[in-house]
JSON list of C-alpha atoms in Angstrom, two decimals:
[
{"chain": "N", "resi": 1005, "resn": "UNK", "atom": "CA", "xyz": [0.00, 0.00, 0.00]},
{"chain": "N", "resi": 1006, "resn": "UNK", "atom": "CA", "xyz": [1.47, 3.38, -1.04]},
{"chain": "N", "resi": 1007, "resn": "UNK", "atom": "CA", "xyz": [1.78, 6.43, 1.19]},
{"chain": "N", "resi": 1008, "resn": "UNK", "atom": "CA", "xyz": [-1.19, 8.21, -0.39]},
{"chain": "N", "resi": 1009, "resn": "UNK", "atom": "CA", "xyz": [-3.35, 5.09, -0.07]},
{"chain": "N", "resi": 1010, "resn": "UNK", "atom": "CA", "xyz": [-2.32, 4.70, 3.58]},
{"chain": "N", "resi": 1011, "resn": "UNK", "atom": "CA", "xyz": [-3.31, 8.31, 4.32]},
{"chain": "N", "resi": 1012, "resn": "UNK", "atom": "CA", "xyz": [-6.67, 7.91, 2.61]},
{"chain": "N", "resi": 1013, "resn": "UNK", "atom": "CA", "xyz": [-7.42, 4.75, 4.56]},
{"chain": "N", "resi": 1014, "resn": "UNK", "atom": "CA", "xyz": [-6.31, 6.37, 7.82]},
{"chain": "N", "resi": 1015, "resn": "UNK", "atom": "CA", "xyz": [-8.88, 9.14, 7.29]},
{"chain": "N", "resi": 1016, "resn": "UNK", "atom": "CA", "xyz": [-11.60, 6.68, 6.23]},
{"chain": "N", "resi": 1017, "resn": "UNK", "atom": "CA", "xyz": [-10.94, 4.45, 9.25]},
{"chain": "N", "resi": 1018, "resn": "UNK", "atom": "CA", "xyz": [-11.40, 7.38, 11.63]},
{"chain": "N", "resi": 1019, "resn": "UNK", "atom": "CA", "xyz": [-14.60, 8.42, 9.86]},
{"chain": "N", "resi": 1020, "resn": "UNK", "atom": "CA", "xyz": [-16.00, 4.90, 10.30]},
{"chain": "N", "resi": 1021, "resn": "UNK", "atom": "CA", "xyz": [-15.98, 5.51, 14.07]},
{"chain": "N", "resi": 1022, "resn": "UNK", "atom": "CA", "xyz": [-18.72, 8.12, 13.59]},
{"chain": "N", "resi": 1023, "resn": "UNK", "atom": "CA", "xyz": [-21.13, 5.54, 12.15]},
{"chain": "N", "resi": 1024, "resn": "UNK", "atom": "CA", "xyz": [-23.49, 3.79, 14.55]},
{"chain": "N", "resi": 1025, "resn": "UNK", "atom": "CA", "xyz": [-25.80, 0.80, 14.23]},
{"chain": "N", "resi": 1026, "resn": "UNK", "atom": "CA", "xyz": [-28.95, 1.36, 12.20]},
{"chain": "N", "resi": 1027, "resn": "UNK", "atom": "CA", "xyz": [-27.87, 4.53, 10.43]},
{"chain": "N", "resi": 1028, "resn": "UNK", "atom": "CA", "xyz": [-28.59, 5.41, 6.81]},
{"chain": "N", "resi": 1029, "resn": "UNK", "atom": "CA", "xyz": [-25.36, 6.86, 5.42]},
{"chain": "N", "resi": 1030, "resn": "UNK", "atom": "CA", "xyz": [-24.45, 8.49, 2.11]},
{"chain": "N", "resi": 1031, "resn": "UNK", "atom": "CA", "xyz": [-20.86, 8.41, 0.90]},
{"chain": "N", "resi": 1032, "resn": "UNK", "atom": "CA", "xyz": [-19.25, 10.83, -1.52]},
{"chain": "N", "resi": 1033, "resn": "UNK", "atom": "CA", "xyz": [-16.57, 9.89, -4.03]},
{"chain": "N", "resi": 1034, "resn": "UNK", "atom": "CA", "xyz": [-12.88, 9.63, -3.17]},
{"chain": "N", "resi": 1035, "resn": "UNK", "atom": "CA", "xyz": [-11.89, 8.98, 0.45]},
{"chain": "N", "resi": 1036, "resn": "UNK", "atom": "CA", "xyz": [-15.51, 8.57, 1.68]},
{"chain": "N", "resi": 1037, "resn": "UNK", "atom": "CA", "xyz": [-15.97, 5.54, -0.59]},
{"chain": "N", "resi": 1038, "resn": "UNK", "atom": "CA", "xyz": [-13.37, 3.69, 1.53]},
{"chain": "N", "resi": 1039, "resn": "UNK", "atom": "CA", "xyz": [-15.35, 4.00, 4.77]},
{"chain": "N", "resi": 1040, "resn": "UNK", "atom": "CA", "xyz": [-17.32, 0.70, 4.42]},
{"chain": "N", "resi": 1041, "resn": "UNK", "atom": "CA", "xyz": [-14.00, -1.18, 4.33]},
{"chain": "N", "resi": 1042, "resn": "UNK", "atom": "CA", "xyz": [-13.30, -0.07, 7.90]},
{"chain": "N", "resi": 1043, "resn": "UNK", "atom": "CA", "xyz": [-16.60, -0.78, 9.63]},
{"chain": "N", "resi": 1044, "resn": "UNK", "atom": "CA", "xyz": [-16.46, -3.33, 12.48]},
{"chain": "N", "resi": 1045, "resn": "UNK", "atom": "CA", "xyz": [-18.46, -6.49, 11.73]},
{"chain": "N", "resi": 1046, "resn": "UNK", "atom": "CA", "xyz": [-20.94, -5.72, 14.51]},
{"chain": "N", "resi": 1047, "resn": "UNK", "atom": "CA", "xyz": [-21.97, -2.40, 12.96]},
{"chain": "N", "resi": 1048, "resn": "UNK", "atom": "CA", "xyz": [-24.88, -2.76, 10.55]},
{"chain": "N", "resi": 1049, "resn": "UNK", "atom": "CA", "xyz": [-25.92, 0.25, 8.49]},
{"chain": "N", "resi": 1050, "resn": "UNK", "atom": "CA", "xyz": [-27.47, 0.99, 5.12]},
{"chain": "N", "resi": 1051, "resn": "UNK", "atom": "CA", "xyz": [-25.22, 2.89, 2.72]},
{"chain": "N", "resi": 1052, "resn": "UNK", "atom": "CA", "xyz": [-27.13, 5.07, 0.25]},
{"chain": "N", "resi": 1053, "resn": "UNK", "atom": "CA", "xyz": [-26.12, 6.19, -3.25]},
{"chain": "N", "resi": 1054, "resn": "UNK", "atom": "CA", "xyz": [-27.82, 8.86, -5.36]},
{"chain": "N", "resi": 1055, "resn": "UNK", "atom": "CA", "xyz": [-28.04, 6.55, -8.38]},
{"chain": "N", "resi": 1056, "resn": "UNK", "atom": "CA", "xyz": [-30.56, 4.40, -6.51]},
{"chain": "N", "resi": 1057, "resn": "UNK", "atom": "CA", "xyz": [-28.85, 1.85, -4.26]},
{"chain": "N", "resi": 1058, "resn": "UNK", "atom": "CA", "xyz": [-29.64, 1.45, -0.58]},
{"chain": "N", "resi": 1059, "resn": "UNK", "atom": "CA", "xyz": [-27.51, -1.17, 1.16]},
{"chain": "N", "resi": 1060, "resn": "UNK", "atom": "CA", "xyz": [-24.02, -0.97, -0.37]},
{"chain": "N", "resi": 1061, "resn": "UNK", "atom": "CA", "xyz": [-21.26, -3.13, 1.06]},
{"chain": "N", "resi": 1062, "resn": "UNK", "atom": "CA", "xyz": [-17.45, -2.97, 0.92]},
{"chain": "N", "resi": 1063, "resn": "UNK", "atom": "CA", "xyz": [-15.48, -2.50, -2.29]},
{"chain": "N", "resi": 1064, "resn": "UNK", "atom": "CA", "xyz": [-15.31, -5.81, -4.19]},
{"chain": "N", "resi": 1065, "resn": "UNK", "atom": "CA", "xyz": [-12.04, -7.68, -4.50]},
{"chain": "N", "resi": 1066, "resn": "UNK", "atom": "CA", "xyz": [-10.22, -7.26, -7.80]},
{"chain": "N", "resi": 1067, "resn": "UNK", "atom": "CA", "xyz": [-11.77, -9.60, -10.35]},
{"chain": "N", "resi": 1068, "resn": "UNK", "atom": "CA", "xyz": [-15.01, -9.96, -8.35]},
{"chain": "N", "resi": 1069, "resn": "UNK", "atom": "CA", "xyz": [-16.71, -6.81, -9.66]},
{"chain": "N", "resi": 1070, "resn": "UNK", "atom": "CA", "xyz": [-20.28, -6.98, -11.00]},
{"chain": "N", "resi": 1071, "resn": "UNK", "atom": "CA", "xyz": [-20.64, -4.69, -14.02]},
{"chain": "N", "resi": 1072, "resn": "UNK", "atom": "CA", "xyz": [-24.26, -4.03, -13.05]},
{"chain": "N", "resi": 1073, "resn": "UNK", "atom": "CA", "xyz": [-23.43, -2.75, -9.55]},
{"chain": "N", "resi": 1074, "resn": "UNK", "atom": "CA", "xyz": [-21.86, 0.67, -9.02]},
{"chain": "N", "resi": 1075, "resn": "UNK", "atom": "CA", "xyz": [-22.14, 3.72, -6.83]},
{"chain": "N", "resi": 1076, "resn": "UNK", "atom": "CA", "xyz": [-23.07, 7.23, -7.97]},
{"chain": "N", "resi": 1077, "resn": "UNK", "atom": "CA", "xyz": [-19.52, 7.81, -9.22]},
{"chain": "N", "resi": 1078, "resn": "UNK", "atom": "CA", "xyz": [-19.59, 4.64, -11.33]},
{"chain": "N", "resi": 1079, "resn": "UNK", "atom": "CA", "xyz": [-17.19, 2.64, -9.15]},
{"chain": "N", "resi": 1080, "resn": "UNK", "atom": "CA", "xyz": [-17.92, -1.04, -8.46]},
{"chain": "N", "resi": 1081, "resn": "UNK", "atom": "CA", "xyz": [-19.67, -1.95, -5.22]},
{"chain": "N", "resi": 1082, "resn": "UNK", "atom": "CA", "xyz": [-21.03, -4.95, -3.39]},
{"chain": "N", "resi": 1083, "resn": "UNK", "atom": "CA", "xyz": [-24.43, -5.10, -1.74]},
{"chain": "N", "resi": 1084, "resn": "UNK", "atom": "CA", "xyz": [-25.60, -6.29, 1.65]},
{"chain": "N", "resi": 1085, "resn": "UNK", "atom": "CA", "xyz": [-28.47, -8.59, 2.48]},
{"chain": "N", "resi": 1086, "resn": "UNK", "atom": "CA", "xyz": [-31.68, -6.55, 2.37]},
{"chain": "N", "resi": 1087, "resn": "UNK", "atom": "CA", "xyz": [-30.40, -4.02, -0.16]},
{"chain": "N", "resi": 1088, "resn": "UNK", "atom": "CA", "xyz": [-32.87, -2.35, -2.49]},
{"chain": "N", "resi": 1089, "resn": "UNK", "atom": "CA", "xyz": [-32.78, -0.45, -5.78]},
{"chain": "N", "resi": 1090, "resn": "UNK", "atom": "CA", "xyz": [-34.70, 2.58, -7.01]},
{"chain": "N", "resi": 1091, "resn": "UNK", "atom": "CA", "xyz": [-34.45, 5.23, -9.69]},
{"chain": "N", "resi": 1092, "resn": "UNK", "atom": "CA", "xyz": [-32.54, 8.42, -8.87]},
{"chain": "N", "resi": 1093, "resn": "UNK", "atom": "CA", "xyz": [-35.81, 10.30, -8.25]},
{"chain": "N", "resi": 1094, "resn": "UNK", "atom": "CA", "xyz": [-36.58, 8.09, -5.26]},
{"chain": "N", "resi": 1095, "resn": "UNK", "atom": "CA", "xyz": [-32.94, 8.22, -4.13]},
{"chain": "N", "resi": 1096, "resn": "UNK", "atom": "CA", "xyz": [-32.97, 12.02, -4.10]},
{"chain": "N", "resi": 1097, "resn": "UNK", "atom": "CA", "xyz": [-36.39, 11.96, -2.46]},
{"chain": "N", "resi": 1098, "resn": "UNK", "atom": "CA", "xyz": [-34.81, 10.10, 0.47]},
{"chain": "N", "resi": 1099, "resn": "UNK", "atom": "CA", "xyz": [-32.23, 12.87, 0.75]},
{"chain": "N", "resi": 1100, "resn": "UNK", "atom": "CA", "xyz": [-34.67, 15.77, 0.48]},
{"chain": "N", "resi": 1101, "resn": "UNK", "atom": "CA", "xyz": [-37.05, 14.27, 3.05]},
{"chain": "N", "resi": 1102, "resn": "UNK", "atom": "CA", "xyz": [-34.21, 14.18, 5.58]},
{"chain": "N", "resi": 1103, "resn": "UNK", "atom": "CA", "xyz": [-33.94, 10.38, 5.76]},
{"chain": "N", "resi": 1104, "resn": "UNK", "atom": "CA", "xyz": [-30.12, 10.33, 5.87]},
{"chain": "N", "resi": 1105, "resn": "UNK", "atom": "CA", "xyz": [-28.48, 10.23, 9.27]},
{"chain": "N", "resi": 1106, "resn": "UNK", "atom": "CA", "xyz": [-25.01, 11.07, 7.95]},
{"chain": "N", "resi": 1107, "resn": "UNK", "atom": "CA", "xyz": [-23.39, 12.13, 4.71]},
{"chain": "N", "resi": 1108, "resn": "UNK", "atom": "CA", "xyz": [-19.62, 11.82, 4.37]},
{"chain": "N", "resi": 1109, "resn": "UNK", "atom": "CA", "xyz": [-18.23, 14.05, 1.63]},
{"chain": "N", "resi": 1110, "resn": "UNK", "atom": "CA", "xyz": [-14.94, 15.17, 0.17]},
{"chain": "N", "resi": 1111, "resn": "UNK", "atom": "CA", "xyz": [-14.24, 18.87, -0.17]},
{"chain": "N", "resi": 1112, "resn": "UNK", "atom": "CA", "xyz": [-11.93, 21.41, -1.78]},
{"chain": "N", "resi": 1113, "resn": "UNK", "atom": "CA", "xyz": [-12.27, 23.86, 1.11]},
{"chain": "N", "resi": 1114, "resn": "UNK", "atom": "CA", "xyz": [-14.15, 24.28, 4.39]},
{"chain": "N", "resi": 1115, "resn": "UNK", "atom": "CA", "xyz": [-14.48, 27.54, 6.30]},
{"chain": "N", "resi": 1116, "resn": "UNK", "atom": "CA", "xyz": [-14.29, 27.95, 10.07]},
{"chain": "N", "resi": 1117, "resn": "UNK", "atom": "CA", "xyz": [-18.06, 28.49, 10.12]},
{"chain": "N", "resi": 1118, "resn": "UNK", "atom": "CA", "xyz": [-18.70, 25.22, 8.27]},
{"chain": "N", "resi": 1119, "resn": "UNK", "atom": "CA", "xyz": [-19.22, 26.51, 4.74]},
{"chain": "N", "resi": 1120, "resn": "UNK", "atom": "CA", "xyz": [-18.65, 23.75, 2.18]},
{"chain": "N", "resi": 1121, "resn": "UNK", "atom": "CA", "xyz": [-16.91, 24.36, -1.16]},
{"chain": "N", "resi": 1122, "resn": "UNK", "atom": "CA", "xyz": [-16.65, 21.08, -3.01]},
{"chain": "N", "resi": 1123, "resn": "UNK", "atom": "CA", "xyz": [-18.13, 21.30, -6.46]},
{"chain": "N", "resi": 1124, "resn": "UNK", "atom": "CA", "xyz": [-16.00, 23.49, -8.74]},
{"chain": "N", "resi": 1125, "resn": "UNK", "atom": "CA", "xyz": [-12.68, 25.23, -9.27]},
{"chain": "N", "resi": 1126, "resn": "UNK", "atom": "CA", "xyz": [-13.36, 28.22, -11.54]},
{"chain": "N", "resi": 1127, "resn": "UNK", "atom": "CA", "xyz": [-11.87, 27.73, -14.98]},
{"chain": "N", "resi": 1128, "resn": "UNK", "atom": "CA", "xyz": [-11.80, 23.93, -14.72]},
{"chain": "N", "resi": 1129, "resn": "UNK", "atom": "CA", "xyz": [-14.29, 21.59, -16.31]},
{"chain": "N", "resi": 1130, "resn": "UNK", "atom": "CA", "xyz": [-16.40, 19.45, -13.98]},
{"chain": "N", "resi": 1131, "resn": "UNK", "atom": "CA", "xyz": [-19.08, 16.85, -14.77]},
{"chain": "N", "resi": 1132, "resn": "UNK", "atom": "CA", "xyz": [-21.59, 18.61, -12.54]},
{"chain": "N", "resi": 1133, "resn": "UNK", "atom": "CA", "xyz": [-22.55, 19.42, -9.01]},
{"chain": "N", "resi": 1134, "resn": "UNK", "atom": "CA", "xyz": [-23.79, 15.92, -8.23]},
{"chain": "N", "resi": 1135, "resn": "UNK", "atom": "CA", "xyz": [-25.84, 15.44, -5.08]},
{"chain": "N", "resi": 1136, "resn": "UNK", "atom": "CA", "xyz": [-23.62, 17.48, -2.77]},
{"chain": "N", "resi": 1137, "resn": "UNK", "atom": "CA", "xyz": [-25.99, 20.44, -2.58]},
{"chain": "N", "resi": 1138, "resn": "UNK", "atom": "CA", "xyz": [-28.95, 18.33, -1.44]},
{"chain": "N", "resi": 1139, "resn": "UNK", "atom": "CA", "xyz": [-26.84, 16.09, 0.80]},
{"chain": "N", "resi": 1140, "resn": "UNK", "atom": "CA", "xyz": [-25.13, 18.93, 2.62]},
{"chain": "N", "resi": 1141, "resn": "UNK", "atom": "CA", "xyz": [-28.45, 20.69, 3.27]},
{"chain": "N", "resi": 1142, "resn": "UNK", "atom": "CA", "xyz": [-30.61, 17.75, 4.28]},
{"chain": "N", "resi": 1143, "resn": "UNK", "atom": "CA", "xyz": [-28.46, 15.11, 6.04]},
{"chain": "N", "resi": 1144, "resn": "UNK", "atom": "CA", "xyz": [-28.64, 15.22, 9.82]},
{"chain": "N", "resi": 1145, "resn": "UNK", "atom": "CA", "xyz": [-24.83, 15.24, 10.09]},
{"chain": "N", "resi": 1146, "resn": "UNK", "atom": "CA", "xyz": [-22.27, 16.32, 7.48]},
{"chain": "N", "resi": 1147, "resn": "UNK", "atom": "CA", "xyz": [-18.72, 14.99, 7.81]},
{"chain": "N", "resi": 1148, "resn": "UNK", "atom": "CA", "xyz": [-15.95, 16.16, 5.46]},
{"chain": "N", "resi": 1149, "resn": "UNK", "atom": "CA", "xyz": [-12.95, 13.94, 4.69]},
{"chain": "N", "resi": 1150, "resn": "UNK", "atom": "CA", "xyz": [-10.03, 15.59, 2.92]},
{"chain": "N", "resi": 1151, "resn": "UNK", "atom": "CA", "xyz": [-6.31, 16.30, 2.96]},
{"chain": "N", "resi": 1152, "resn": "UNK", "atom": "CA", "xyz": [-5.42, 19.13, 5.31]},
{"chain": "N", "resi": 1153, "resn": "UNK", "atom": "CA", "xyz": [-3.68, 21.06, 2.50]},
{"chain": "N", "resi": 1154, "resn": "UNK", "atom": "CA", "xyz": [-3.86, 20.94, -1.28]},
{"chain": "N", "resi": 1155, "resn": "UNK", "atom": "CA", "xyz": [-1.07, 19.60, -3.49]},
{"chain": "N", "resi": 1156, "resn": "UNK", "atom": "CA", "xyz": [0.65, 22.98, -3.36]},
{"chain": "N", "resi": 1157, "resn": "UNK", "atom": "CA", "xyz": [0.69, 22.99, 0.44]},
{"chain": "N", "resi": 1158, "resn": "UNK", "atom": "CA", "xyz": [-2.08, 25.61, 0.70]},
{"chain": "N", "resi": 1159, "resn": "UNK", "atom": "CA", "xyz": [-4.42, 25.13, 3.70]},
{"chain": "N", "resi": 1160, "resn": "UNK", "atom": "CA", "xyz": [-7.93, 23.92, 2.86]},
{"chain": "N", "resi": 1161, "resn": "UNK", "atom": "CA", "xyz": [-9.44, 24.91, 6.21]},
{"chain": "N", "resi": 1162, "resn": "UNK", "atom": "CA", "xyz": [-9.89, 28.66, 5.96]},
{"chain": "N", "resi": 1163, "resn": "UNK", "atom": "CA", "xyz": [-11.49, 31.65, 7.69]},
{"chain": "N", "resi": 1164, "resn": "UNK", "atom": "CA", "xyz": [-13.59, 32.11, 4.53]},
{"chain": "N", "resi": 1165, "resn": "UNK", "atom": "CA", "xyz": [-13.75, 29.88, 1.46]},
{"chain": "N", "resi": 1166, "resn": "UNK", "atom": "CA", "xyz": [-12.24, 31.37, -1.69]},
{"chain": "N", "resi": 1167, "resn": "UNK", "atom": "CA", "xyz": [-13.97, 28.88, -4.00]},
{"chain": "N", "resi": 1168, "resn": "UNK", "atom": "CA", "xyz": [-17.69, 28.90, -4.85]},
{"chain": "N", "resi": 1169, "resn": "UNK", "atom": "CA", "xyz": [-19.80, 27.68, -1.92]},
{"chain": "N", "resi": 1170, "resn": "UNK", "atom": "CA", "xyz": [-21.85, 24.52, -2.26]},
{"chain": "N", "resi": 1171, "resn": "UNK", "atom": "CA", "xyz": [-23.80, 25.06, 0.98]},
{"chain": "N", "resi": 1172, "resn": "UNK", "atom": "CA", "xyz": [-23.15, 27.56, 3.78]},
{"chain": "N", "resi": 1173, "resn": "UNK", "atom": "CA", "xyz": [-22.72, 26.55, 7.43]},
{"chain": "N", "resi": 1174, "resn": "UNK", "atom": "CA", "xyz": [-23.54, 22.88, 6.87]},
{"chain": "N", "resi": 1175, "resn": "UNK", "atom": "CA", "xyz": [-20.40, 20.97, 7.98]},
{"chain": "N", "resi": 1176, "resn": "UNK", "atom": "CA", "xyz": [-20.39, 19.38, 11.45]},
{"chain": "N", "resi": 1177, "resn": "UNK", "atom": "CA", "xyz": [-17.01, 17.64, 11.44]},
{"chain": "N", "resi": 1178, "resn": "UNK", "atom": "CA", "xyz": [-13.76, 17.71, 9.44]},
{"chain": "N", "resi": 1179, "resn": "UNK", "atom": "CA", "xyz": [-11.38, 14.75, 9.40]},
{"chain": "N", "resi": 1180, "resn": "UNK", "atom": "CA", "xyz": [-7.97, 15.05, 7.75]},
{"chain": "N", "resi": 1181, "resn": "UNK", "atom": "CA", "xyz": [-4.69, 13.16, 7.96]},
{"chain": "N", "resi": 1182, "resn": "UNK", "atom": "CA", "xyz": [-3.69, 15.55, 10.77]},
{"chain": "N", "resi": 1183, "resn": "UNK", "atom": "CA", "xyz": [-6.75, 16.22, 12.88]},
{"chain": "N", "resi": 1184, "resn": "UNK", "atom": "CA", "xyz": [-10.40, 15.81, 13.77]},
{"chain": "N", "resi": 1185, "resn": "UNK", "atom": "CA", "xyz": [-12.16, 19.16, 14.09]},
{"chain": "N", "resi": 1186, "resn": "UNK", "atom": "CA", "xyz": [-15.71, 19.88, 15.19]},
{"chain": "N", "resi": 1187, "resn": "UNK", "atom": "CA", "xyz": [-17.55, 22.84, 13.69]},
{"chain": "N", "resi": 1188, "resn": "UNK", "atom": "CA", "xyz": [-19.44, 24.53, 16.52]},
{"chain": "N", "resi": 1189, "resn": "UNK", "atom": "CA", "xyz": [-21.55, 27.72, 16.64]},
{"chain": "N", "resi": 1190, "resn": "UNK", "atom": "CA", "xyz": [-18.52, 29.46, 18.18]},
{"chain": "N", "resi": 1191, "resn": "UNK", "atom": "CA", "xyz": [-16.00, 28.16, 15.61]},
{"chain": "N", "resi": 1192, "resn": "UNK", "atom": "CA", "xyz": [-13.68, 25.22, 15.04]},
{"chain": "N", "resi": 1193, "resn": "UNK", "atom": "CA", "xyz": [-12.75, 22.96, 17.95]},
{"chain": "N", "resi": 1194, "resn": "UNK", "atom": "CA", "xyz": [-9.77, 20.59, 17.68]},
{"chain": "N", "resi": 1195, "resn": "UNK", "atom": "CA", "xyz": [-11.00, 17.29, 19.10]},
{"chain": "N", "resi": 1196, "resn": "UNK", "atom": "CA", "xyz": [-8.01, 15.05, 18.45]},
{"chain": "N", "resi": 1197, "resn": "UNK", "atom": "CA", "xyz": [-4.79, 14.60, 16.54]},
{"chain": "N", "resi": 1198, "resn": "UNK", "atom": "CA", "xyz": [-4.36, 11.84, 14.01]},
{"chain": "N", "resi": 1199, "resn": "UNK", "atom": "CA", "xyz": [-1.46, 9.37, 14.44]},
{"chain": "N", "resi": 1200, "resn": "UNK", "atom": "CA", "xyz": [1.88, 11.05, 13.79]},
{"chain": "N", "resi": 1201, "resn": "UNK", "atom": "CA", "xyz": [0.49, 14.60, 13.87]},
{"chain": "N", "resi": 1202, "resn": "UNK", "atom": "CA", "xyz": [1.40, 17.31, 16.36]},
{"chain": "N", "resi": 1203, "resn": "UNK", "atom": "CA", "xyz": [-0.44, 20.39, 17.52]},
{"chain": "N", "resi": 1204, "resn": "UNK", "atom": "CA", "xyz": [2.25, 22.56, 15.95]},
{"chain": "N", "resi": 1205, "resn": "UNK", "atom": "CA", "xyz": [1.69, 20.88, 12.57]},
{"chain": "N", "resi": 1206, "resn": "UNK", "atom": "CA", "xyz": [-2.05, 21.52, 12.74]},
{"chain": "N", "resi": 1207, "resn": "UNK", "atom": "CA", "xyz": [-1.54, 25.16, 13.70]},
{"chain": "N", "resi": 1208, "resn": "UNK", "atom": "CA", "xyz": [0.93, 25.68, 10.85]},
{"chain": "N", "resi": 1209, "resn": "UNK", "atom": "CA", "xyz": [-1.27, 24.07, 8.21]},
{"chain": "N", "resi": 1210, "resn": "UNK", "atom": "CA", "xyz": [-4.64, 25.49, 9.27]},
{"chain": "N", "resi": 1211, "resn": "UNK", "atom": "CA", "xyz": [-5.48, 29.00, 8.08]},
{"chain": "N", "resi": 1212, "resn": "UNK", "atom": "CA", "xyz": [-8.64, 29.20, 10.19]},
{"chain": "N", "resi": 1213, "resn": "UNK", "atom": "CA", "xyz": [-8.74, 29.89, 13.93]},
{"chain": "N", "resi": 1214, "resn": "UNK", "atom": "CA", "xyz": [-9.53, 26.97, 16.23]},
{"chain": "N", "resi": 1215, "resn": "UNK", "atom": "CA", "xyz": [-9.69, 26.21, 19.94]},
{"chain": "N", "resi": 1216, "resn": "UNK", "atom": "CA", "xyz": [-8.89, 23.01, 21.83]},
{"chain": "N", "resi": 1217, "resn": "UNK", "atom": "CA", "xyz": [-11.65, 20.81, 23.20]},
{"chain": "N", "resi": 1218, "resn": "UNK", "atom": "CA", "xyz": [-11.88, 20.45, 26.98]},
{"chain": "N", "resi": 1219, "resn": "UNK", "atom": "CA", "xyz": [-10.76, 16.83, 26.68]},
{"chain": "N", "resi": 1220, "resn": "UNK", "atom": "CA", "xyz": [-7.92, 17.46, 24.24]},
{"chain": "N", "resi": 1221, "resn": "UNK", "atom": "CA", "xyz": [-4.70, 15.67, 25.16]},
{"chain": "N", "resi": 1222, "resn": "UNK", "atom": "CA", "xyz": [-1.26, 16.08, 23.61]},
{"chain": "N", "resi": 1223, "resn": "UNK", "atom": "CA", "xyz": [2.36, 15.49, 24.56]}
]
């Protein structure tokens, strides 16, 4: 497993801890799609996809893919016992009626007030907005998984997003390779450090202001 893959799985594994029995959970593309691979066997949830699947399982082993089964991004999936299929109208109806307990999304930027910017970089072509606008407005909890900085080393957690906003003040939690941050009404709260990270690293690579949780521990 390469370094980048290890980082992505580290983030996904921590996000899996936020999922509880009986939840209905939507997963975005990228790092969020790895979350089912890290669920303990005693946690039973229904993973939802905007293309009309409710009950997705872990990523199939290489060579075991079913060409008729994919998530909203077109990547192969498995299904769990009790899974169901619908058209995308019904799938989006589930979102808009507030039936999702959690959505786990990737993002380009997040502001300290929880604004989400994850659908476009001006001047670059994109296939479309996808379901992020509905998901980020209607899910009961919105968790963002992303690298702490972009490929140029620029912080992605900012006082104010510089990219077009998908949904304002919608993010509840941010998980990166460095930290877990809660978005509260008073601002960002650093809940914990990821393995190998230090408080100094998080301060240096976070453009937004944050405080430490009452239970925060560090060396």
